[in-house]
Short mmCIF file of C-alpha atoms in Angstrom, two decimals:
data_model
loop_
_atom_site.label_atom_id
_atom_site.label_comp_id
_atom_site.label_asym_id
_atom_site.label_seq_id
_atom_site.Cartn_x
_atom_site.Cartn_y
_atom_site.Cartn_z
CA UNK E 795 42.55 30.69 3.25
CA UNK E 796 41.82 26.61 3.79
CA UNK E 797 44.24 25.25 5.98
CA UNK E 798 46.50 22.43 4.38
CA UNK E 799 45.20 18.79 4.57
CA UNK E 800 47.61 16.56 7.09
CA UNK E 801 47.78 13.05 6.70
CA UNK E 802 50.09 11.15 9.28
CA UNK E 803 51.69 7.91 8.06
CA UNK E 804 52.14 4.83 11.21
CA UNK E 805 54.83 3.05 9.69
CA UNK E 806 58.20 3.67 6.84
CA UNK E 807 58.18 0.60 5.24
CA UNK E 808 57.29 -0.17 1.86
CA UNK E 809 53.47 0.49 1.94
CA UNK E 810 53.97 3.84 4.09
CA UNK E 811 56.63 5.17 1.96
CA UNK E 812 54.97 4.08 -1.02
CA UNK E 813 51.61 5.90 0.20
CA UNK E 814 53.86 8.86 0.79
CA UNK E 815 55.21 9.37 -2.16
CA UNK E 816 52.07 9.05 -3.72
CA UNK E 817 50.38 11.57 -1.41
CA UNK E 818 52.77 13.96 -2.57
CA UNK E 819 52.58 13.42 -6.47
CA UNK E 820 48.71 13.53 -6.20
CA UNK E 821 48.76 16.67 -3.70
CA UNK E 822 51.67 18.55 -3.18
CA UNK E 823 50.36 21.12 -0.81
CA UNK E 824 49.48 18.43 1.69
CA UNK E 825 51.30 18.03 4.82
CA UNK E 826 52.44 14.55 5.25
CA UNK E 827 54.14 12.99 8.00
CA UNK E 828 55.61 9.68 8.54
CA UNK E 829 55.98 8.01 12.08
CA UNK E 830 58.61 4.80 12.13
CA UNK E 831 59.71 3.21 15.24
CA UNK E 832 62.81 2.05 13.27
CA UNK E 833 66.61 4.35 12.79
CA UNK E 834 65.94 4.05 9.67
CA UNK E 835 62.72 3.97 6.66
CA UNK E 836 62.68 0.91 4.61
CA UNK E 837 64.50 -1.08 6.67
CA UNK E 838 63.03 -4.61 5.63
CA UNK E 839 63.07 -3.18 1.66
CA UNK E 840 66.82 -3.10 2.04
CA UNK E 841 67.42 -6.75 2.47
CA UNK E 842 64.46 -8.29 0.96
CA UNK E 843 64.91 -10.71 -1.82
CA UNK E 844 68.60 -11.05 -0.47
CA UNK E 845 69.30 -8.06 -0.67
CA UNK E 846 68.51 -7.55 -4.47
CA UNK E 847 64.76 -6.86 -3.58
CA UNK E 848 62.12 -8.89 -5.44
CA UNK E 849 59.68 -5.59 -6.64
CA UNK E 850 56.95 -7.52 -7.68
CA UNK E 851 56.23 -10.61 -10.02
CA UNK E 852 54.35 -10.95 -13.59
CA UNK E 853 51.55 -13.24 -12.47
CA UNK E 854 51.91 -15.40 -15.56
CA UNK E 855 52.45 -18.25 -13.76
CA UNK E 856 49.44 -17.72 -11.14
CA UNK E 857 46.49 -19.28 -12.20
CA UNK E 858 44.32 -18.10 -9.34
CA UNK E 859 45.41 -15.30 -7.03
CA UNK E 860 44.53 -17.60 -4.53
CA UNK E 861 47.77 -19.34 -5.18
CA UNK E 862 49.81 -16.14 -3.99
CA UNK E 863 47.66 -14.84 -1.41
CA UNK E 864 46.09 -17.52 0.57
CA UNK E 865 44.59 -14.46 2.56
CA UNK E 866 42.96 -11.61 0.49
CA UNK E 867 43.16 -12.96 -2.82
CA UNK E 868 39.27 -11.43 -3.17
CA UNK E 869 40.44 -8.09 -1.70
CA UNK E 870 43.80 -8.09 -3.86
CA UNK E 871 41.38 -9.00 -6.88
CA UNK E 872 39.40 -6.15 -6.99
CA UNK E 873 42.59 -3.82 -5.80
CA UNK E 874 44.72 -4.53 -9.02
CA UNK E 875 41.89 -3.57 -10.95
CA UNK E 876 43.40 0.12 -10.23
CA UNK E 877 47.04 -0.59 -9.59
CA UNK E 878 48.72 -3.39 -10.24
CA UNK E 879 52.18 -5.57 -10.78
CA UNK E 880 52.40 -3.17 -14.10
CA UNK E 881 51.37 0.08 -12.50
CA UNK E 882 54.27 -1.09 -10.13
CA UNK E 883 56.48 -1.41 -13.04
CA UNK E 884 55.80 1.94 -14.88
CA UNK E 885 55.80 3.78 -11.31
CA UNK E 886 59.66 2.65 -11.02
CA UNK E 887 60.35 2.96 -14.27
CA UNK E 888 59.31 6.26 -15.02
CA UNK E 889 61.62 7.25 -11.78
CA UNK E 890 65.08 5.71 -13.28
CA UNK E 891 64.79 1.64 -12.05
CA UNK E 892 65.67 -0.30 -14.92
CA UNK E 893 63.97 -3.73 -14.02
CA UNK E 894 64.67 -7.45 -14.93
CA UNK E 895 62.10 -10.44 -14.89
CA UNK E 896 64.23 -13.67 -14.11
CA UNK E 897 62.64 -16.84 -15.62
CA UNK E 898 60.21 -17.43 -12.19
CA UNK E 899 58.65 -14.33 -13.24
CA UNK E 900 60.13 -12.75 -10.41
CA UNK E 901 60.90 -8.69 -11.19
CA UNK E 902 64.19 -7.29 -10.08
CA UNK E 903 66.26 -4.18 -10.43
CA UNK E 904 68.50 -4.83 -13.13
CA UNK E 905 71.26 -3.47 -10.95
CA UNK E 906 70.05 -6.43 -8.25
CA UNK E 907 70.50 -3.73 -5.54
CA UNK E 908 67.74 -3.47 -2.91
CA UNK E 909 69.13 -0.36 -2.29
CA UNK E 910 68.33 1.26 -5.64
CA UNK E 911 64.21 0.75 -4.33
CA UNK E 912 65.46 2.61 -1.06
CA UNK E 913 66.88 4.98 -2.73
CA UNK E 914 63.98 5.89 -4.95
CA UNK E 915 61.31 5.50 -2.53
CA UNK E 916 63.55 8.08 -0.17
CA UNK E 917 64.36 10.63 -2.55
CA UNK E 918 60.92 10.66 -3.87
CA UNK E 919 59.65 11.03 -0.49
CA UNK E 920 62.61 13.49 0.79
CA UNK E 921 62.25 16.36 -2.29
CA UNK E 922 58.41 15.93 -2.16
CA UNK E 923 58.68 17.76 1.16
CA UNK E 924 57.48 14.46 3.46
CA UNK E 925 58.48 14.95 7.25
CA UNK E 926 60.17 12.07 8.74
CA UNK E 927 60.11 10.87 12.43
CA UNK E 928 62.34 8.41 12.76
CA UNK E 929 62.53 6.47 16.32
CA UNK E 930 58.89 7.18 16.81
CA UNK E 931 56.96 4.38 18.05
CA UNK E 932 53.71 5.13 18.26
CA UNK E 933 51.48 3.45 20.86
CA UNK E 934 47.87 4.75 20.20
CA UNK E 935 45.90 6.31 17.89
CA UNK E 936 43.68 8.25 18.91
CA UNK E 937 40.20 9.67 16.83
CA UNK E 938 40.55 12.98 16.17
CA UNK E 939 43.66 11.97 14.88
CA UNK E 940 45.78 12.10 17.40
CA UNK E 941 49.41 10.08 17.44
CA UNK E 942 51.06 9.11 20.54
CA UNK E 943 54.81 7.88 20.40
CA UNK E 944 56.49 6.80 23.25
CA UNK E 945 57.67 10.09 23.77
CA UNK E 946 53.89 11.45 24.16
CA UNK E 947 51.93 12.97 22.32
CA UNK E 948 53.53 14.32 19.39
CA UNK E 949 51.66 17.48 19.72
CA UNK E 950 49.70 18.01 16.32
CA UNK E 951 46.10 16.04 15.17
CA UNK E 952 45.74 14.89 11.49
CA UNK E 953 43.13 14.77 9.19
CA UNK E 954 43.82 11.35 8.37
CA UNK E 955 45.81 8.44 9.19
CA UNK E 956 47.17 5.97 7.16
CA UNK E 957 48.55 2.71 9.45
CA UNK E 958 51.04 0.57 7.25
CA UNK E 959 52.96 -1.29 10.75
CA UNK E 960 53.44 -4.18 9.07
CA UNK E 961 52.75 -7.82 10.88
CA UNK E 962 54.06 -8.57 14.21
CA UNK E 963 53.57 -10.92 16.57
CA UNK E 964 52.15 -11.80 20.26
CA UNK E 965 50.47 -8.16 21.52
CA UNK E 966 52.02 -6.12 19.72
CA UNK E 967 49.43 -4.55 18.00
CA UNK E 968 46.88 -4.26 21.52
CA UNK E 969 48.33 -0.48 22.49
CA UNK E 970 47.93 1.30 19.02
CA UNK E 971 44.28 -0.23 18.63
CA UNK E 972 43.33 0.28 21.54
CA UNK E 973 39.86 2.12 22.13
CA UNK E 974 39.02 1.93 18.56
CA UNK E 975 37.28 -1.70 18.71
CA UNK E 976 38.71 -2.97 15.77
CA UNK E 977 38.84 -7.09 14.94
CA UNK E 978 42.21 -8.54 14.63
CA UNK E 979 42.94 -11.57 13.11
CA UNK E 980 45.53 -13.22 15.73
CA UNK E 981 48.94 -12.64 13.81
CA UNK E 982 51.22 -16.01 13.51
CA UNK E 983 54.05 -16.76 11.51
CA UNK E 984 54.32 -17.15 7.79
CA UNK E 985 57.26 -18.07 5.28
CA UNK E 986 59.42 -20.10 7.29
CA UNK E 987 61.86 -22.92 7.11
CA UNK E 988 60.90 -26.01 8.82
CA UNK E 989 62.94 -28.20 11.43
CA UNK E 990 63.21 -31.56 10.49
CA UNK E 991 65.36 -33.64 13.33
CA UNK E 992 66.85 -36.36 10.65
CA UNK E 993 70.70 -36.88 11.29
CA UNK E 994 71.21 -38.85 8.07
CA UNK E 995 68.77 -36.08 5.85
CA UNK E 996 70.77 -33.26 7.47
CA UNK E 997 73.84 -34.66 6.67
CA UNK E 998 72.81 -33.60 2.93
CA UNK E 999 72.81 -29.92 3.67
CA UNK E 1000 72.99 -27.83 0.57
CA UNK E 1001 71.41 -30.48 -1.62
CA UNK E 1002 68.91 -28.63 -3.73
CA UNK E 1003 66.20 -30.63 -5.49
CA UNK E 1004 64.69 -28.13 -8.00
CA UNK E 1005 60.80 -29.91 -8.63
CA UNK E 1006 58.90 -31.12 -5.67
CA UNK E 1007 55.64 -31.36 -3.93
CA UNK E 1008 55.18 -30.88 -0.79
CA UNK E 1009 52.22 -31.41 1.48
CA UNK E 1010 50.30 -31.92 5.28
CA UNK E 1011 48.61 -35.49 5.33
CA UNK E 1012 45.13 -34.80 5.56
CA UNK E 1013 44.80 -31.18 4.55
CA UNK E 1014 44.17 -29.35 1.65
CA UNK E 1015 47.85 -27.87 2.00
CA UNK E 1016 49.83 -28.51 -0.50
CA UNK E 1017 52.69 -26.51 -2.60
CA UNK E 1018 55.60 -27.11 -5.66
CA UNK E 1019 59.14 -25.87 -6.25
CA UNK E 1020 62.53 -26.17 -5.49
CA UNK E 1021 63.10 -27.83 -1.86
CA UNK E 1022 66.90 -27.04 -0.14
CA UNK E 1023 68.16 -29.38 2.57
CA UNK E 1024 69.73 -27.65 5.37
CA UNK E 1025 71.49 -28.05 8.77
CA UNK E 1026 68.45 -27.89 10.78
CA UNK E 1027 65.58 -29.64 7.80
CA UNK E 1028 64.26 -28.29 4.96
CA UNK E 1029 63.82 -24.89 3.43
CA UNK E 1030 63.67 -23.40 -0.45
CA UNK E 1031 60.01 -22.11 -2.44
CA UNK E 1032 58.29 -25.32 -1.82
CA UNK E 1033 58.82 -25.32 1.77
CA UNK E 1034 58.07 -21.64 2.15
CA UNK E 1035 54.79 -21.88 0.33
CA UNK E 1036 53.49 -25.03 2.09
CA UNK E 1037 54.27 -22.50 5.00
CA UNK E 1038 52.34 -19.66 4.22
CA UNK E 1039 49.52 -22.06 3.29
CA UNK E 1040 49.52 -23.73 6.37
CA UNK E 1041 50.23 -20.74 8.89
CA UNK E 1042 47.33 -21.36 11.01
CA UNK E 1043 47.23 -24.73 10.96
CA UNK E 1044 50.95 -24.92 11.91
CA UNK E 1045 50.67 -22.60 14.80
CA UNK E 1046 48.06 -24.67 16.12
CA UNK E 1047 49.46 -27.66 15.96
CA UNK E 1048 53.23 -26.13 17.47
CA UNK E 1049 54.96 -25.87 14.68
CA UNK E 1050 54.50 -30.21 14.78
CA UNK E 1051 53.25 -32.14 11.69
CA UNK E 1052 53.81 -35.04 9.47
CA UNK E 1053 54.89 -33.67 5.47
CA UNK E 1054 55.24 -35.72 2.55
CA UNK E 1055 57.48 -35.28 -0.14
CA UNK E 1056 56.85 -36.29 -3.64
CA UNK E 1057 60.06 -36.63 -4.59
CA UNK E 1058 59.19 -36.88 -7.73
CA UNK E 1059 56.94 -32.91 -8.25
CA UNK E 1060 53.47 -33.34 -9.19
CA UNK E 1061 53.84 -36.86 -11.22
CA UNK E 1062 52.08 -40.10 -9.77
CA UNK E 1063 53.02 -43.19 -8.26
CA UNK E 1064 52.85 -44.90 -12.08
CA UNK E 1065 54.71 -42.01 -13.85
CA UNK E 1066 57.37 -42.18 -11.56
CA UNK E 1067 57.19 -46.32 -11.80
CA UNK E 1068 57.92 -45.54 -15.74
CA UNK E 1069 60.03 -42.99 -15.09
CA UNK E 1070 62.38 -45.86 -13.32
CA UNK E 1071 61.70 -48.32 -15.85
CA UNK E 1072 63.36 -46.57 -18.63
CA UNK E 1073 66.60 -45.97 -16.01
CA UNK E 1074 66.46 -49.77 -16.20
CA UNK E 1075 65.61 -50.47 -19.54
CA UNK E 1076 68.89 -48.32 -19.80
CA UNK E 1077 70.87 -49.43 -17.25
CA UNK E 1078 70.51 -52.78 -16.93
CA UNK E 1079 73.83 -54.25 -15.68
CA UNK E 1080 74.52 -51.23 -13.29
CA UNK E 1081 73.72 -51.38 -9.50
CA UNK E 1082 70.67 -49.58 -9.06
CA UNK E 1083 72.77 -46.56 -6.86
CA UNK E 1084 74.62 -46.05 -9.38
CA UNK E 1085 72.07 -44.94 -12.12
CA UNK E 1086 69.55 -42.70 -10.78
CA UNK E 1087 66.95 -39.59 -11.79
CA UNK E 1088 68.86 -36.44 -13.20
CA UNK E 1089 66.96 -34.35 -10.67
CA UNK E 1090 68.87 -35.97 -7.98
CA UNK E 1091 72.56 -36.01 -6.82
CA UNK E 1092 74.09 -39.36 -5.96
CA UNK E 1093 73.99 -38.60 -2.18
CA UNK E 1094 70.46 -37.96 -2.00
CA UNK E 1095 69.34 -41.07 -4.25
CA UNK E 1096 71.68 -43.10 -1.93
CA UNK E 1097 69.99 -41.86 1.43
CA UNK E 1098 66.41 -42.18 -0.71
CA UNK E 1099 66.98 -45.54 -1.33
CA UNK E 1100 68.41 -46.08 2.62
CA UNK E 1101 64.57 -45.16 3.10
CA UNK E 1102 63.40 -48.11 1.20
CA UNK E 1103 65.39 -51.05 2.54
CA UNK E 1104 66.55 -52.17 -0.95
CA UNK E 1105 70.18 -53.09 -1.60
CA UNK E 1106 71.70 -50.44 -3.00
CA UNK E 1107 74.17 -52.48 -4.83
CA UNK E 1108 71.53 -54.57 -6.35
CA UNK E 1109 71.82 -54.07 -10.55
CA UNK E 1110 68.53 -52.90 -12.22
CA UNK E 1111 67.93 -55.99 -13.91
CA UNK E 1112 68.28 -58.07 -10.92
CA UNK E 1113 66.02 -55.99 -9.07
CA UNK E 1114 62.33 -57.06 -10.23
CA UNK E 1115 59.13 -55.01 -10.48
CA UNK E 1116 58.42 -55.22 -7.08
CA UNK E 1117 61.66 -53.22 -5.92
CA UNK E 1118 61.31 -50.67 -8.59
CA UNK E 1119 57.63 -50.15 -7.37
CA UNK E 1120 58.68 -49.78 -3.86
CA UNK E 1121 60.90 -47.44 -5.13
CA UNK E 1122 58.40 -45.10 -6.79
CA UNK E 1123 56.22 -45.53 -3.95
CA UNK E 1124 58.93 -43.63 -1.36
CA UNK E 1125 59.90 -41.30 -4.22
CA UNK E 1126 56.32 -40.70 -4.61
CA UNK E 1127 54.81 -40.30 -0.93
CA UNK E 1128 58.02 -39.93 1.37
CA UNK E 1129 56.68 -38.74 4.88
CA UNK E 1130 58.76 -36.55 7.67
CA UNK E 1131 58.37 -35.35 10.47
CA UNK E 1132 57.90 -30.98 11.04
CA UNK E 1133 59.67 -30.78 14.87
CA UNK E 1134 59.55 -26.76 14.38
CA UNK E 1135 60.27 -23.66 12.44
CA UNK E 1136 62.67 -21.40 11.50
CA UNK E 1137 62.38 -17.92 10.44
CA UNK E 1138 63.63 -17.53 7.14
CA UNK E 1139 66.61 -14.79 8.35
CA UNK E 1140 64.86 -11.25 7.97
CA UNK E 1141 62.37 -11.56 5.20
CA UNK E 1142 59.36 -12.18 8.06
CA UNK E 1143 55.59 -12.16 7.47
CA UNK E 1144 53.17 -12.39 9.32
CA UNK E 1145 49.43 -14.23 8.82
CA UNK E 1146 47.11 -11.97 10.36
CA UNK E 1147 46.25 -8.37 11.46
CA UNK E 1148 43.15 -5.89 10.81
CA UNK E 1149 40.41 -7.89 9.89
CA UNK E 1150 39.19 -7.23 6.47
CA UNK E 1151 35.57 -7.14 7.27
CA UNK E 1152 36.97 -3.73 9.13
CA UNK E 1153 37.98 -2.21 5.49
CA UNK E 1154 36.27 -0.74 2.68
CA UNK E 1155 37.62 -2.79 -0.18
CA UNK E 1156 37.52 0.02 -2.50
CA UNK E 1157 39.48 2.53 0.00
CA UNK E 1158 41.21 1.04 2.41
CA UNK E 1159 39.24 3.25 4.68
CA UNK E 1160 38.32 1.46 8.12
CA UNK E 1161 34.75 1.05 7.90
CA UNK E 1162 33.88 2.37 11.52
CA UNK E 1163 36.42 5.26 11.53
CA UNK E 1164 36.48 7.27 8.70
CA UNK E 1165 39.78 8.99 8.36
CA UNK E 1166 41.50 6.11 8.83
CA UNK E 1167 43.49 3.91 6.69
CA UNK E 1168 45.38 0.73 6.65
CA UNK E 1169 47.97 -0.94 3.89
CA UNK E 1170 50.10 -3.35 3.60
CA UNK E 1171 50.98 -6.51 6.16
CA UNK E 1172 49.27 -4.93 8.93
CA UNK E 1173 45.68 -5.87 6.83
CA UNK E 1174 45.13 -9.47 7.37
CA UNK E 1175 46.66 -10.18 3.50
CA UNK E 1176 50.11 -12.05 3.13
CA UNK E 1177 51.50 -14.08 0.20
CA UNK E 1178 53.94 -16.41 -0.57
CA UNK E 1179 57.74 -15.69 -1.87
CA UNK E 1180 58.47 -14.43 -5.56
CA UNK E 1181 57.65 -10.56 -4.89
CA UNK E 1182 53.75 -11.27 -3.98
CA UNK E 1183 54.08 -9.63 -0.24
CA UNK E 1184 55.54 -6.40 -1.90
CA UNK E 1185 53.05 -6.13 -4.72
CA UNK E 1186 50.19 -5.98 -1.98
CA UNK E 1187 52.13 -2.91 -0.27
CA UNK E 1188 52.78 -1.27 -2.87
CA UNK E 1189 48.56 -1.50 -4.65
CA UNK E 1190 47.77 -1.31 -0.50
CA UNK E 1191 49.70 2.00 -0.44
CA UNK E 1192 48.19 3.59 -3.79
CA UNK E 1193 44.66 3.24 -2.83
CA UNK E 1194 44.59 4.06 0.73
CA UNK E 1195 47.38 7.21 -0.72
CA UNK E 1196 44.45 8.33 -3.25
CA UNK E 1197 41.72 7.93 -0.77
CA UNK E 1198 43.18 9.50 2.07
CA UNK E 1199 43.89 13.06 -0.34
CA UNK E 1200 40.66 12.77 -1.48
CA UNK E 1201 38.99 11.92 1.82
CA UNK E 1202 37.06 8.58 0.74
#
């Protein structure tokens, strides 16, 4: 009689529990077992997307994947080619999660419980007959496969391993690598607020501005969306993007760097000159702080026009060409200063991880050790916000979940 395939899983977020689950439905008689250092699986599932859990996007608004992952967009290319943001879709689905797109394509559980996902994803891995190790961190892998936790060895070898840690930061990946002479790709922050140290700008906190660009003077970073004003700078999608696009760059420079704003979204210096004109065409015997660009609210057109040295109380027909250009100028290019970051509460990613030169492309097998398997944010792939970061875990966690039963 052929003894059962094992397949150990290092991590129980969403790629690991995804992979399980889908170990099970492809191969029921194989033993599976997960390893999480955590009290409980799905821990970062459970309060992503504020706690209603952005699943995944539709990608109509994605012209290049590029644009979402701004590292592995090739890999992610050729992976959704077998399972993608609709293959995500159907999988739920067909389990009992009625889903909602929102109108920034973002998908959602209709009941806009991140809970319902952990719920699924459990009792699909629970009934299937998974074994769970919870408060198991593991601190090498060893080939043969052999898992050591920090309580040892855990006693049994697999006949595959499937790694799905997720990012991390500083060393933390040095111990369960070690030996096996893998690349890593120095993990760093992504998707995180910056800290802008304006007393007069913070004193808008709350102000949300829903059409902006954002961007690093000199770079090729650049990113659109809604921008929120907080206590400590700036946050919202634009900021969060121009984040994930700049991750390296912003860890090398230490978290320090001019931005400019276009106040304004993606429309130049002139359209924003006309823009202004017609305010004045229409307003021409109110003070210019008093009529202003819908987008804005009158505190932050007050504190935008602070910026400019013009007299606020100044009426639109007194004010000349050369004000209302100087005007569109600031709204147009309006430069602060980054002075650090903050982590944007518990939704962290990380840039970085396994090198993908180290991975089969169409396995997620690690290219010098077969038998072993990575998916999700511990592969150097991370996106920006709008259910892009899931997506990859949960395409991540199908393919290396199908290779690793068939032994690819």
């Amino acid at each position: 009689m052929n003894r059962r395939r094992s397949i150990a899983i290092v991590g129980g977020g969403a790629a690991g529990c995804f992979a399980a689950a889908n170990i099970k439905a492809l191969s029921p008689d194989t033993d599976v077992t997960i390893f999480e250092a955590g009290r409980k699986l799905l821990a970062k599932v459970a309060v992503t997307g504020g706690g209603r859990c952005n699943l995944t996007n539709t990608f109509r608004d994605i012209r290049n994947l590029e644009e979402a992952y701004p590292r592995g967009h090739r890999l992610m290319r050729r992976l959704f080619g077998r399972f993608n943001h609709e293959d995500t879709c159907k999988w739920f689905r067909d389990r009992g999660v009625r889903l909602v797109v929102q109108e920034d394509q973002c998908i959602f559980p209709e009941s806009q419980d991140a809970m319902e996902i952990v719920s699924c994803l459990t009792e699909a891995i629970l009934s299937s007959g998974v074994r769970v190790e919870t408060g198991a961190r593991v601190t090498s892998i060893e080939p043969g496969w052999r898992i050591m936790t920090g309580n040892g060895d855990c006693g049994r070898t697999f006949d595959a391993v499937i790694v799905t840690t997720g990012g991390c930061t500083g060393s933390g990946w040095d111990g369960i690598f070690s030996g096996l002479g893998l690349e890593i790709s120095a993990p760093v922050p992504s998707l995180f607020s910056v800290r802008v140290d304006d007393k007069e700008l913070k004193s808008l906190m709350g102000t949300v501005v829903e059409n902006v660009s954002v961007s690093i003077p000199r770079t090729k970073f650049r990113a659109s969306g809604p921008l929120l004003i907080t206590d400590w700078g700036m946050s919202g999608p634009a900021i969060l993007k121009l984040s994930s696009y700049a991750a390296r760059f912003l860890a090398e420079n230490g978290y320090r760097s001019s931005m400019i704003i276009n106040w304004s979204g993606d429309s130049s210096v002139q359209e924003t000159a006309e823009m202004l004109g017609r305010i004045s065409a229409a307003n021409p015997r109110k003070q210019i702080v008093n009529a202003f660009p819908e987008s804005f609210n009158s505190r932050l057109w007050e504190f935008l026009l602070s910026r400019t040295g013009i007299n606020p109380d100044t009426r639109w027909q007194d004010a000349g060409a050369r004000a209302l250009n100087r005007i569109a100028e600031r709204l147009h290019a309006d430069e602060y200063f980054i002075s650090g970051k903050n982590r944007f509460k518990a939704e962290f990613v990380t840039c970085g991880g396994v090198s993908l030169s180290e991975i089969s492309p169409e396995t997620m097998e690690c290219r010098k050790h077969p038998g072993l398997y990575f998916a999700g944010e511990v592969a150097d792939v991370d996106a920006i916000t709008g259910g892009f970061n899931l997506q990859a875990a949960w395409t991540m966690g199908y393919i290396a979940a199908c290779s690793a039963v068939n032994g690819d």
